[in-house]
């Protein structure tokens, strides 16, 4: 068994499940309740007026306060983090940076560490996880946070799917012999301890929780006032109407999943919403009961407020940043040139964060597309090679990524799990003569009156790329140009996001420019493993798995092998086996190149006012690591 509590870790077993449980970047030490503990002047004023308890009464027990190590320097209190946003549709832009998960990934992204949890113990075969919470920790309304909030969430929300989410895979273990799945048991030990018990080994349980179900708790005292189980259907409907919703199902999904958008719901986040998110501006203010301090005992966060101002047009984001209306904003490579040219004048800096993307400009071919002629072509590796070498990657790199993305093939970047030496050069050299020769060899020698190739039977051959946005217009124009130079008629179809979603599930998207971004296939397999209708290349192979073989297209060949390896990943008893089988999945993608890339990954550009300090310069931008949240924004501060 391994224990991770109070800043120390000791092991009585050499089993691989006994992993290091705490990052050196996060220390949990005793903060003495003396004058060393400090707080925001705004909160100190409320304490002096008798409107708020003293700081030591709001923080967890001294031994359980979490100490966040700042990046560069101890910060100062005050100021607003000003950002543009697209309203509720852009909920994750404020959701991810403010998220507080039970466990989070460390800076390197190679293991998890306690966050809301104080620590944990795991038995030798990774079937029993004992998780410890922080004594005296409180919700933003001052109500104690305990194991009862975990059990309430498990028993009345997650397993009953009251907020529109199915039970996450993290909570199922797999029989290595039969592949059968078993749901875990969650039990309370005491007010600050609970256990999660699996029937079979679940080596990556904590990693899966950190990605799939990062909350694993909810304010029971709030949800008891709205769930039909406690107040009845009629009362829930009445409350639904009071909140401005028509459908209780939608209401419970919004309040159970996107809780950070609702000021009525207590939270453990560093900032608490203060108003309705549907207006022109959404404001979050510091949580007086936040449970982290810096190494000098100053309660975090340093920044007073997050102010998200709604914009109507993407150009407002650039213009507002140049004029100083926003002081911390996220961009991609398309805006790099104009940002770089104005860096000094507008007094900001550009901080590039690495992405684990396979490419920044690529195409996916639906291997189960409905048209039998297209399906035959898409499943032919020679056709995919022709599409790859028939496009000049140097031009794509310059026009689409401002030269930030190398002219390489879609592949796992160096430094990311699954990297394969030389993959980035596979079919990457521009060779239109060979591309046309391959197409001829595939039987596409007939031409119509416009000199476009037809299918071997003389019927029309059209490549249709379905997009849900015009953001990729320059890239799409280049693809159309190069594909049609090879004699392949190409049609770009732009639809709205809802229609695109429906078309994906109906198997009506033959081609799409979605990129693959995976930090570790074992952590988040959906884009590489056909488990559900998710990524264009796998099409209805995913529906087959998702429906248990009742619908969709049965995977065969190397796609079936991927699923075999995934079953081995799920039932592995050691981290070594998990990594080996995950690597085999990646190798099958390298062999088949179902996803073709024309420019390498570009960094995410964090554009920050020079007055904002403590933003890491060497982090990884990944959804698994919660994007900007990986930099721990509670320790960002504005130098006055």
XYZ file of C-alpha atoms in Angstrom:
640
model
C 0.000 0.000 0.000
C 1.101 3.546 -0.689
C 0.070 6.598 1.288
C 0.104 10.204 0.143
C -0.791 12.548 2.953
C 0.563 15.696 4.528
C 3.367 16.177 2.030
C 5.039 12.772 2.476
C 4.820 9.508 0.591
C 5.953 6.077 1.752
C 5.522 2.684 0.218
C 5.283 -0.857 1.572
C 4.933 -2.446 -1.876
C 6.802 -2.396 -5.160
C 3.631 -2.891 -7.229
C 3.368 -0.474 -10.145
C 0.041 0.738 -8.772
C 1.961 2.276 -5.911
C 2.829 5.461 -7.739
C 4.209 8.728 -6.456
C 1.171 10.514 -5.130
C 2.257 14.103 -4.797
C 3.999 16.548 -7.085
C 7.006 18.501 -5.818
C 5.243 21.572 -7.231
C 2.499 21.320 -4.626
C 3.266 21.304 -0.921
C 0.828 20.714 1.895
C 2.294 22.069 5.095
C 1.072 23.421 8.372
C 0.228 27.087 8.197
C 0.160 28.443 11.733
C -2.820 30.594 12.572
C -0.859 33.729 13.240
C -0.488 37.134 11.672
C 1.376 35.399 8.834
C -1.964 34.457 7.291
C -3.168 37.289 5.090
C -6.159 38.082 2.941
C -7.460 40.481 0.344
C -8.148 44.009 1.665
C -11.711 43.606 0.368
C -12.264 40.609 2.593
C -10.407 42.123 5.539
C -12.842 45.039 5.398
C -15.813 42.677 5.565
C -14.240 40.934 8.562
C -13.760 44.255 10.367
C -17.406 45.117 9.675
C -18.537 41.820 11.146
C -19.918 40.612 7.800
C -17.449 37.764 7.376
C -15.712 35.358 9.791
C -11.989 35.739 10.442
C -9.628 34.167 7.920
C -8.555 31.304 10.182
C -12.223 30.367 10.585
C -12.751 30.328 6.815
C -9.686 28.255 5.886
C -9.381 24.484 6.429
C -7.619 23.154 9.510
C -4.047 24.485 9.487
C -2.592 21.059 8.620
C -4.902 20.715 5.623
C -4.518 24.084 3.901
C -3.142 23.590 0.403
C -0.049 25.620 -0.368
C 0.217 26.634 -4.027
C 3.793 27.299 -5.080
C 3.878 30.432 -7.199
C 5.799 30.440 -10.482
C 7.987 33.511 -10.017
C 7.092 35.660 -7.046
C 4.680 36.241 -4.197
C 1.848 38.299 -5.627
C -0.227 41.248 -4.547
C -3.978 41.548 -4.257
C -6.281 43.408 -6.592
C -7.360 44.045 -10.141
C -9.568 42.424 -12.766
C -8.724 39.693 -15.231
C -10.474 41.083 -18.318
C -11.309 38.711 -21.141
C -13.584 38.563 -24.199
C -16.063 35.733 -24.507
C -18.894 34.496 -26.678
C -21.432 34.125 -23.912
C -22.665 30.846 -22.459
C -21.577 29.023 -25.625
C -18.023 29.855 -24.534
C -18.563 28.530 -21.007
C -15.292 26.604 -20.859
C -13.193 29.749 -21.297
C -14.100 30.613 -17.707
C -14.853 27.051 -16.634
C -11.457 25.435 -17.201
C -9.227 28.146 -15.661
C -11.344 28.219 -12.489
C -11.906 24.486 -12.156
C -10.974 22.732 -8.925
C -10.840 18.976 -9.412
C -10.514 16.262 -6.799
C -7.201 15.392 -8.483
C -5.294 17.307 -11.148
C -2.354 16.570 -13.422
C 1.078 17.801 -12.416
C 3.005 20.317 -14.491
C 4.563 17.645 -16.711
C 1.218 15.948 -17.249
C 2.592 12.490 -16.463
C 0.781 11.824 -13.174
C -1.990 13.148 -10.976
C -1.675 14.905 -7.648
C -4.168 15.727 -4.880
C -6.076 18.996 -5.205
C -9.486 19.169 -3.555
C -8.486 15.833 -2.085
C -5.745 16.001 0.540
C -4.267 12.644 -0.362
C -5.013 9.006 -1.020
C -3.931 5.420 -0.503
C -4.201 2.578 -3.013
C -3.874 -1.125 -2.341
C -1.385 -3.395 -4.101
C -3.649 -4.522 -6.959
C -5.250 -1.106 -7.586
C -8.754 -2.157 -6.602
C -9.291 -0.059 -3.457
C -8.641 3.686 -3.361
C -8.981 5.431 -0.010
C -9.344 9.166 -0.539
C -8.867 11.791 2.177
C -10.429 15.263 2.148
C -9.353 18.457 3.892
C -10.712 18.942 7.389
C -12.526 22.236 7.832
C -12.761 22.988 4.101
C -15.887 24.948 3.165
C -18.104 25.767 0.219
C -18.234 29.400 -0.910
C -21.274 29.996 1.320
C -19.407 28.786 4.421
C -21.092 25.365 4.668
C -18.580 22.565 5.448
C -17.414 20.394 2.551
C -17.313 16.726 3.618
C -17.483 13.181 2.302
C -21.269 13.534 2.416
C -20.986 15.833 -0.622
C -19.115 13.082 -2.463
C -21.614 10.381 -1.535
C -24.557 12.632 -2.377
C -23.142 13.292 -5.825
C -22.482 9.595 -6.391
C -25.824 8.296 -5.105
C -28.239 11.006 -6.206
C -26.664 12.635 -9.255
C -24.059 10.562 -11.105
C -25.450 7.031 -10.825
C -28.971 8.359 -11.404
C -27.769 10.502 -14.328
C -29.790 13.502 -13.141
C -27.550 15.986 -14.981
C -27.549 14.399 -18.416
C -24.265 12.501 -18.145
C -23.901 8.747 -18.213
C -21.738 7.078 -15.582
C -18.160 7.730 -16.635
C -15.887 4.869 -17.717
C -13.587 5.759 -14.829
C -15.974 4.034 -12.437
C -16.014 0.734 -14.313
C -13.296 -1.889 -14.001
C -12.815 -4.609 -16.608
C -12.437 -8.362 -16.169
C -9.149 -9.144 -17.968
C -10.465 -12.599 -18.942
C -13.962 -11.842 -20.220
C -13.987 -8.084 -20.821
C -17.048 -7.692 -18.591
C -17.389 -4.363 -16.803
C -18.225 -3.861 -13.132
C -19.338 -0.611 -11.496
C -17.303 0.552 -8.516
C -18.643 0.939 -4.994
C -18.229 4.265 -3.200
C -18.515 4.292 0.580
C -18.047 6.857 3.325
C -15.486 6.025 6.021
C -15.812 9.229 8.051
C -16.506 12.932 7.407
C -13.213 13.371 5.567
C -12.564 9.926 4.096
C -14.254 7.735 1.492
C -13.309 4.640 -0.496
C -13.759 3.640 -4.126
C -13.638 -0.132 -4.549
C -13.305 -1.832 -7.938
C -14.021 -5.482 -8.668
C -11.008 -5.687 -10.995
C -7.704 -3.749 -11.080
C -8.100 -0.135 -12.210
C -4.545 1.168 -12.461
C -5.528 4.459 -14.123
C -8.572 5.198 -11.982
C -7.313 8.527 -10.644
C -6.137 9.672 -14.079
C -9.528 8.794 -15.558
C -11.324 10.684 -12.787
C -9.071 13.698 -13.310
C -10.148 13.797 -16.960
C -13.698 12.440 -17.149
C -15.274 13.302 -13.830
C -13.034 15.909 -12.298
C -15.626 17.111 -9.783
C -16.790 13.885 -8.078
C -18.679 16.013 -5.546
C -21.542 18.492 -5.330
C -23.007 20.788 -2.644
C -25.602 18.428 -1.199
C -27.267 21.209 0.786
C -28.072 23.031 -2.464
C -29.093 20.135 -4.705
C -31.437 18.763 -2.048
C -33.511 21.889 -2.632
C -34.008 21.297 -6.380
C -33.857 17.554 -7.143
C -37.298 15.915 -7.625
C -36.174 13.041 -5.421
C -36.195 15.446 -2.469
C -38.754 18.127 -3.323
C -41.052 16.390 -5.802
C -41.638 16.875 -9.516
C -44.038 19.773 -9.078
C -41.616 21.777 -6.929
C -38.718 21.107 -9.310
C -40.840 22.345 -12.207
C -41.723 25.468 -10.230
C -38.043 26.163 -9.481
C -37.153 25.463 -13.106
C -39.554 28.217 -14.210
C -38.222 30.613 -11.550
C -34.691 30.158 -12.941
C -35.897 30.932 -16.458
C -35.865 27.383 -17.835
C -38.775 25.548 -19.433
C -37.616 21.948 -19.099
C -36.588 20.457 -15.715
C -34.259 18.041 -17.509
C -32.305 20.937 -19.033
C -32.396 22.813 -15.731
C -30.904 19.895 -13.789
C -28.253 19.338 -16.439
C -27.210 23.009 -16.309
C -27.123 23.180 -12.515
C -25.463 19.778 -12.102
C -22.780 20.116 -14.770
C -22.110 23.793 -15.601
C -22.445 24.940 -12.012
C -19.808 27.685 -12.384
C -22.218 29.751 -14.483
C -24.811 30.044 -11.716
C -24.311 32.448 -8.815
C -26.934 30.594 -6.748
C -24.799 27.446 -6.478
C -22.053 27.193 -3.812
C -18.625 26.305 -5.204
C -15.074 25.375 -4.239
C -13.598 27.521 -7.012
C -11.408 30.535 -6.343
C -13.908 32.874 -7.977
C -17.679 32.846 -7.565
C -20.160 34.077 -10.209
C -22.068 37.199 -9.240
C -24.601 37.592 -12.036
C -26.509 35.870 -14.822
C -24.174 34.755 -17.651
C -26.635 35.694 -20.389
C -25.989 39.430 -20.178
C -23.345 41.572 -21.825
C -20.846 40.868 -19.048
C -20.221 37.924 -16.750
C -18.387 38.655 -13.494
C -16.795 36.286 -10.971
C -15.459 37.575 -7.631
C -13.017 35.990 -5.191
C -14.328 33.200 -2.961
C -13.867 34.270 0.701
C -13.703 30.596 1.747
C -11.091 29.543 -0.800
C -8.822 26.898 0.709
C -5.391 27.601 -0.800
C -2.664 30.024 0.231
C 0.765 30.899 -1.117
C 3.942 29.881 0.702
C 3.744 32.989 2.909
C 0.232 32.162 4.072
C -1.567 34.716 1.878
C -4.986 33.431 0.881
C -5.409 32.989 -2.850
C -6.449 34.057 -5.423
C -4.500 37.272 -5.888
C -6.795 38.727 -8.591
C -10.082 40.160 -7.304
C -12.370 39.473 -10.238
C -12.750 37.806 -13.618
C -14.675 40.053 -15.992
C -15.796 38.373 -19.228
C -17.258 40.812 -21.748
C -19.432 39.463 -24.531
C -18.299 40.093 -28.109
C -20.307 39.737 -31.308
C -17.475 39.287 -33.786
C -14.077 37.530 -33.538
C -12.333 40.708 -34.717
C -13.370 42.400 -31.469
C -11.094 40.001 -29.619
C -8.023 41.213 -31.518
C -8.993 44.884 -31.460
C -9.845 44.775 -27.755
C -6.499 43.183 -26.944
C -4.589 45.793 -28.959
C -6.473 48.626 -27.259
C -6.002 47.228 -23.737
C -9.654 46.329 -23.114
C -8.544 42.766 -22.361
C -5.447 41.881 -20.351
C -5.300 38.091 -20.675
C -6.576 36.421 -23.837
C -6.062 33.201 -25.783
C -5.312 33.121 -29.534
C -4.231 30.638 -32.174
C -1.647 31.042 -34.905
C -3.946 32.889 -37.329
C -3.539 36.115 -35.374
C 0.153 35.740 -34.599
C 1.452 38.319 -37.086
C -0.768 41.221 -36.024
C -0.204 40.414 -32.351
C 3.563 40.236 -32.726
C 3.677 43.527 -34.623
C 1.832 45.282 -31.766
C 3.462 43.516 -28.814
C 5.517 46.489 -27.604
C 3.063 49.213 -28.521
C 0.161 47.548 -26.703
C 2.374 46.572 -23.738
C 1.656 42.849 -23.767
C 3.691 39.686 -24.322
C 2.945 36.500 -26.247
C 3.464 33.307 -24.273
C 3.386 30.146 -26.439
C 2.156 26.935 -24.823
C 2.832 23.596 -26.506
C -0.098 21.524 -27.756
C -0.128 17.705 -28.052
C -1.865 18.064 -31.444
C -0.901 15.841 -34.351
C -1.281 18.719 -36.792
C -2.727 22.202 -37.151
C -4.076 21.695 -40.681
C -5.267 18.262 -41.653
C -8.053 16.168 -43.111
C -9.882 13.092 -41.845
C -11.458 10.568 -44.229
C -14.545 8.788 -42.872
C -13.705 5.092 -43.189
C -17.405 4.160 -43.087
C -18.758 6.896 -45.366
C -22.086 5.957 -46.992
C -21.056 6.243 -50.666
C -19.622 2.788 -51.569
C -17.238 4.213 -54.179
C -15.854 6.788 -51.734
C -15.667 4.241 -48.945
C -13.583 1.935 -51.142
C -11.221 4.807 -51.949
C -11.003 6.127 -48.392
C -10.162 2.664 -47.088
C -7.379 2.272 -49.663
C -4.039 3.332 -48.158
C -2.735 4.307 -51.603
C -5.526 6.855 -52.037
C -4.667 8.404 -48.691
C -1.018 8.550 -49.764
C -2.014 10.375 -52.959
C -4.025 12.985 -51.030
C -1.050 13.443 -48.715
C 1.740 13.932 -51.263
C -0.432 15.892 -53.683
C -0.500 18.994 -51.440
C 2.399 21.415 -50.949
C 2.873 21.561 -47.181
C 5.213 24.557 -47.384
C 2.426 26.696 -48.795
C -0.047 25.376 -46.209
C 2.404 26.189 -43.434
C 2.959 29.763 -44.597
C -0.641 30.658 -45.435
C -2.530 28.764 -42.743
C -0.150 28.909 -39.757
C 2.008 31.960 -40.497
C 4.950 29.561 -40.664
C 4.466 28.423 -37.058
C 3.458 24.897 -38.083
C 6.172 22.820 -39.741
C 5.365 21.246 -43.157
C 5.049 17.736 -41.708
C 2.655 14.823 -41.494
C 0.008 14.414 -38.785
C 1.846 12.515 -36.060
C 2.450 12.398 -32.323
C 4.769 15.320 -31.420
C 8.132 14.611 -29.833
C 7.884 14.551 -26.058
C 4.317 13.199 -26.066
C 3.437 9.600 -25.221
C 3.363 7.531 -28.425
C 5.976 9.500 -30.386
C 7.370 7.456 -33.293
C 10.693 8.445 -34.869
C 10.298 9.491 -38.519
C 6.509 9.470 -38.576
C 6.354 13.211 -39.245
C 8.127 12.641 -42.598
C 5.738 9.911 -43.807
C 4.159 10.945 -47.161
C 5.161 14.537 -46.378
C 7.158 15.435 -49.492
C 5.198 17.244 -52.201
C 5.130 14.961 -55.269
C 2.161 15.737 -57.557
C 3.495 13.490 -60.322
C 3.489 10.440 -58.073
C 0.108 11.433 -56.589
C -1.477 11.426 -60.056
C 0.226 8.136 -60.938
C -1.273 6.526 -57.812
C -4.747 7.783 -58.711
C -4.375 6.328 -62.195
C -3.267 2.990 -60.720
C -6.406 2.990 -58.561
C -8.493 3.011 -61.744
C -9.437 6.687 -61.644
C -8.384 7.291 -65.255
C -11.692 8.417 -66.741
C -12.472 12.141 -66.859
C -15.683 14.115 -67.250
C -16.160 17.123 -69.524
C -14.571 19.393 -66.892
C -11.515 17.131 -66.762
C -12.348 15.856 -63.274
C -11.728 12.198 -62.535
C -14.743 9.917 -62.315
C -15.160 6.637 -60.507
C -14.019 3.547 -62.385
C -17.642 2.934 -63.447
C -17.895 6.445 -64.927
C -20.061 7.892 -62.144
C -19.300 11.291 -60.627
C -16.531 11.428 -58.039
C -16.746 14.337 -55.595
C -14.851 14.825 -52.352
C -17.122 16.652 -49.899
C -15.657 18.378 -46.866
C -18.310 19.303 -44.288
C -17.416 22.093 -41.860
C -19.294 23.759 -39.029
C -17.407 27.054 -39.324
C -15.703 29.293 -41.851
C -12.619 29.640 -39.622
C -10.651 27.256 -41.846
C -11.469 29.045 -45.097
C -7.826 29.650 -46.212
C -6.926 26.003 -45.589
C -10.050 24.741 -47.344
C -9.253 26.871 -50.368
C -5.780 25.327 -50.551
C -7.140 21.783 -50.239
C -9.670 22.435 -52.974
C -6.953 23.872 -55.224
C -4.517 20.970 -54.786
C -7.143 18.216 -54.852
C -8.641 19.603 -58.050
C -5.173 19.901 -59.588
C -5.088 16.108 -59.121
C -8.400 15.916 -60.955
C -10.503 15.349 -57.837
C -13.627 17.528 -57.804
C -13.868 18.978 -54.283
C -16.905 20.500 -52.601
C -16.781 22.419 -49.316
C -20.063 22.469 -47.423
C -20.532 24.838 -44.475
C -23.347 24.007 -42.039
C -24.238 25.250 -38.569
C -22.831 23.475 -35.543
C -26.064 21.655 -34.660
C -26.490 20.377 -38.205
C -22.888 19.215 -38.296
C -23.394 17.313 -35.039
C -26.496 15.610 -36.428
C -24.708 14.796 -39.692
C -21.857 13.178 -37.772
C -24.255 10.845 -35.996
C -26.048 10.132 -39.279
C -22.714 9.210 -40.924
C -23.108 12.024 -43.457
C -19.692 13.675 -43.097
C -17.283 12.141 -45.645
C -14.353 14.449 -44.831
C -13.559 16.973 -42.114
C -10.606 19.102 -41.035
C -10.788 18.214 -37.331
C -7.366 17.763 -35.736
C -6.289 15.060 -33.314
C -5.006 16.284 -29.951
C -4.202 13.570 -27.436
C -1.789 13.807 -24.528
C -2.039 10.073 -23.845
C -4.339 7.577 -25.555
C -4.818 5.719 -22.274
C -6.152 8.894 -20.668
C -8.530 9.937 -23.452
C -8.974 7.324 -26.211
C -12.088 8.559 -28.025
C -10.401 10.195 -31.018
C -8.083 7.241 -31.678
C -10.254 4.310 -30.602
C -13.739 3.777 -32.124
C -15.663 3.669 -28.862
C -18.459 6.071 -29.848
C -19.463 8.473 -32.595
C -16.754 10.989 -31.973
C -14.099 11.636 -34.599
C -14.743 11.794 -38.368
C -12.190 9.152 -39.453
C -13.817 6.364 -37.429
C -17.379 7.214 -38.497
C -19.904 4.499 -37.662
C -17.283 2.089 -36.386
C -17.802 4.048 -33.196
C -21.571 3.589 -33.337
C -21.079 -0.172 -33.609
C -19.065 -0.240 -30.389
C -21.320 2.277 -28.660
C -24.459 0.245 -29.456
C -22.926 -3.107 -28.609
C -23.070 -4.197 -32.234
C -26.726 -3.287 -32.768
C -25.984 -0.357 -35.093
C -23.154 1.027 -37.160
C -20.394 -0.708 -39.105
C -18.468 -3.631 -37.648
C -14.741 -2.777 -37.339
C -12.418 -5.017 -39.314
C -8.697 -5.286 -39.972
C -6.499 -2.787 -38.170
C -9.505 -0.925 -36.769
C -10.590 -4.120 -35.038
C -7.023 -4.554 -33.769
C -7.238 -1.118 -32.162
C -10.242 -2.268 -30.157
C -8.408 -5.445 -29.149
C -5.500 -3.394 -27.845
C -7.895 -1.060 -26.054
C -9.473 -4.001 -24.225
C -5.967 -4.940 -23.097
C -5.324 -1.383 -21.913
C -8.489 -1.472 -19.799
C -7.694 -4.817 -18.217
C -3.960 -4.260 -17.657
C -2.622 -4.710 -14.166
C 0.518 -2.636 -14.622
C 1.327 0.807 -15.945
C 3.993 -0.750 -18.170
C 1.420 -2.916 -19.949
C -0.910 0.053 -20.339
C 1.825 2.090 -22.013
C 2.832 -0.790 -24.285
C -0.688 -1.486 -25.543
C -1.380 2.235 -25.931
C 1.743 2.502 -28.037
C 0.508 -0.312 -30.286
C -2.689 1.676 -30.920
C -0.640 4.675 -31.977
C 1.513 2.519 -34.254
C -1.602 1.342 -36.101
C -2.475 4.993 -36.726
C 1.019 5.577 -38.061
C 0.720 2.555 -40.359
C -2.650 3.602 -41.802
C -2.561 7.419 -41.660
C -6.361 7.728 -41.440
C -5.732 11.331 -40.405
C -3.615 13.281 -42.909
C -1.790 16.387 -41.732
C -0.384 19.174 -43.888
C 1.172 21.362 -41.174
C 2.528 20.489 -37.765
C 1.007 21.640 -34.485
C 1.160 25.308 -33.589
C 1.335 26.647 -30.053
C -1.578 28.216 -28.246
C -0.785 31.889 -27.804
C -1.464 33.370 -24.388
C -1.467 37.147 -24.787
C -1.009 38.799 -21.407
C -0.534 42.368 -20.276
C 2.986 42.952 -19.009
C 1.407 43.870 -15.677
C 0.173 40.295 -15.154
C 2.773 38.064 -13.510
C 3.248 34.390 -12.602
C 2.037 32.929 -15.919
C 4.121 29.808 -16.705
C 6.085 29.902 -19.949
C 6.673 26.162 -20.396
C 3.295 24.511 -19.872
C 1.266 22.190 -22.103
C -2.103 23.367 -23.412
C -4.370 20.337 -23.373
C -8.002 19.677 -22.570
C -6.904 16.794 -20.343
C -4.852 19.248 -18.289
C -7.647 21.848 -18.404
C -5.912 24.263 -20.777
C -5.041 27.549 -19.020
C -5.977 25.898 -15.735
C -2.674 23.998 -15.979
C -0.979 27.304 -15.078
C -2.982 27.572 -11.816
C -4.483 31.044 -12.398
C -5.113 31.545 -8.674
C -1.454 32.611 -8.463
C -1.575 35.049 -11.398
C -1.421 38.629 -10.151
C -1.592 42.161 -11.502
C 1.237 44.469 -10.486
C -0.388 47.766 -9.557
